[in-house]
Amino acid sequence: MDSVSVLQEAFCLLLFWLYF
Protein backbone atom coordinates (compact mmCIF):
# COMPACT_ATOMS: atom_id res chain seq x y z
CA MET A 1 0.00 0.00 0.00
CA ASP A 2 1.27 3.48 -0.87
CA SER A 3 1.58 5.96 1.97
CA VAL A 4 0.40 8.70 -0.41
CA SER A 5 -2.83 6.79 -1.11
CA VAL A 6 -3.48 6.39 2.62
CA LEU A 7 -2.79 10.09 3.18
CA GLN A 8 -5.17 11.07 0.39
CA GLU A 9 -7.88 8.80 1.79
CA ALA A 10 -7.43 10.28 5.27
CA PHE A 11 -7.67 13.78 3.82
CA CYS A 12 -10.89 12.89 1.98
CA LEU A 13 -12.35 11.52 5.22
CA LEU A 14 -11.35 14.70 7.05
CA LEU A 15 -13.01 16.86 4.40
CA PHE A 16 -16.14 14.71 4.66
CA TRP A 17 -16.24 15.20 8.45
CA LEU A 18 -15.79 18.96 8.03
CA TYR A 19 -18.58 19.16 5.46
CA PHE A 20 -20.98 17.17 7.66
PDB file of N, CA and C in Angstrom:
ATOM      1  N   MET A   1       0.850  -1.209   0.000  1.00  0.00           N
ATOM      2  CA  MET A   1       0.000   0.000   0.000  1.00  0.00           C
ATOM      3  C   MET A   1       0.880   1.252   0.000  1.00  0.00           C
ATOM      4  N   ASP A   2       0.487   2.224  -0.804  1.00  0.00           N
ATOM      5  CA  ASP A   2       1.269   3.476  -0.869  1.00  0.00           C
ATOM      6  C   ASP A   2       0.865   4.426   0.251  1.00  0.00           C
ATOM      7  N   SER A   3       1.862   5.017   0.873  1.00  0.00           N
ATOM      8  CA  SER A   3       1.581   5.963   1.965  1.00  0.00           C
ATOM      9  C   SER A   3       0.808   7.172   1.430  1.00  0.00           C
ATOM     10  N   VAL A   4       1.084   7.543   0.183  1.00  0.00           N
ATOM     11  CA  VAL A   4       0.396   8.701  -0.410  1.00  0.00           C
ATOM     12  C   VAL A   4      -1.099   8.406  -0.542  1.00  0.00           C
ATOM     13  N   SER A   5      -1.425   7.175  -0.954  1.00  0.00           N
ATOM     14  CA  SER A   5      -2.829   6.791  -1.107  1.00  0.00           C
ATOM     15  C   SER A   5      -3.546   6.876   0.237  1.00  0.00           C
ATOM     16  N   VAL A   6      -2.881   6.363   1.276  1.00  0.00           N
ATOM     17  CA  VAL A   6      -3.480   6.394   2.621  1.00  0.00           C
ATOM     18  C   VAL A   6      -3.683   7.831   3.064  1.00  0.00           C
ATOM     19  N   LEU A   7      -2.691   8.678   2.787  1.00  0.00           N
ATOM     20  CA  LEU A   7      -2.790  10.091   3.181  1.00  0.00           C
ATOM     21  C   LEU A   7      -3.958  10.754   2.466  1.00  0.00           C
ATOM     22  N   GLN A   8      -4.083  10.478   1.164  1.00  0.00           N
ATOM     23  CA  GLN A   8      -5.174  11.074   0.390  1.00  0.00           C
ATOM     24  C   GLN A   8      -6.529  10.618   0.929  1.00  0.00           C
ATOM     25  N   GLU A   9      -6.622   9.320   1.271  1.00  0.00           N
ATOM     26  CA  GLU A   9      -7.882   8.797   1.789  1.00  0.00           C
ATOM     27  C   GLU A   9      -8.224   9.460   3.115  1.00  0.00           C
ATOM     28  N   ALA A  10      -7.211   9.634   3.965  1.00  0.00           N
ATOM     29  CA  ALA A  10      -7.427  10.276   5.271  1.00  0.00           C
ATOM     30  C   ALA A  10      -7.892  11.715   5.063  1.00  0.00           C
ATOM     31  N   PHE A  11      -7.303  12.389   4.093  1.00  0.00           N
ATOM     32  CA  PHE A  11      -7.675  13.781   3.821  1.00  0.00           C
ATOM     33  C   PHE A  11      -9.124  13.859   3.349  1.00  0.00           C
ATOM     34  N   CYS A  12      -9.509  12.922   2.479  1.00  0.00           N
ATOM     35  CA  CYS A  12     -10.892  12.889   1.978  1.00  0.00           C
ATOM     36  C   CYS A  12     -11.856  12.689   3.141  1.00  0.00           C
ATOM     37  N   LEU A  13     -11.488  11.771   4.060  1.00  0.00           N
ATOM     38  CA  LEU A  13     -12.352  11.519   5.218  1.00  0.00           C
ATOM     39  C   LEU A  13     -12.470  12.775   6.070  1.00  0.00           C
ATOM     40  N   LEU A  14     -11.343  13.472   6.247  1.00  0.00           N
ATOM     41  CA  LEU A  14     -11.347  14.698   7.052  1.00  0.00           C
ATOM     42  C   LEU A  14     -12.260  15.738   6.419  1.00  0.00           C
ATOM     43  N   LEU A  15     -12.163  15.895   5.105  1.00  0.00           N
ATOM     44  CA  LEU A  15     -13.011  16.861   4.405  1.00  0.00           C
ATOM     45  C   LEU A  15     -14.477  16.489   4.573  1.00  0.00           C
ATOM     46  N   PHE A  16     -14.758  15.183   4.496  1.00  0.00           N
ATOM     47  CA  PHE A  16     -16.136  14.707   4.664  1.00  0.00           C
ATOM     48  C   PHE A  16     -16.668  15.091   6.035  1.00  0.00           C
ATOM     49  N   TRP A  17     -15.830  14.875   7.075  1.00  0.00           N
ATOM     50  CA  TRP A  17     -16.240  15.200   8.446  1.00  0.00           C
ATOM     51  C   TRP A  17     -16.487  16.701   8.581  1.00  0.00           C
ATOM     52  N   LEU A  18     -15.635  17.505   7.927  1.00  0.00           N
ATOM     53  CA  LEU A  18     -15.787  18.965   8.031  1.00  0.00           C
ATOM     54  C   LEU A  18     -17.065  19.428   7.336  1.00  0.00           C
ATOM     55  N   TYR A  19     -17.371  18.771   6.193  1.00  0.00           N
ATOM     56  CA  TYR A  19     -18.582  19.165   5.455  1.00  0.00           C
ATOM     57  C   TYR A  19     -19.840  18.805   6.235  1.00  0.00           C
ATOM     58  N   PHE A  20     -19.804  17.626   6.898  1.00  0.00           N
ATOM     59  CA  PHE A  20     -20.981  17.167   7.656  1.00  0.00           C
ATOM     60  C   PHE A  20     -20.786  17.286   9.165  1.00  0.00           C
TER      61      PHE A  20
END
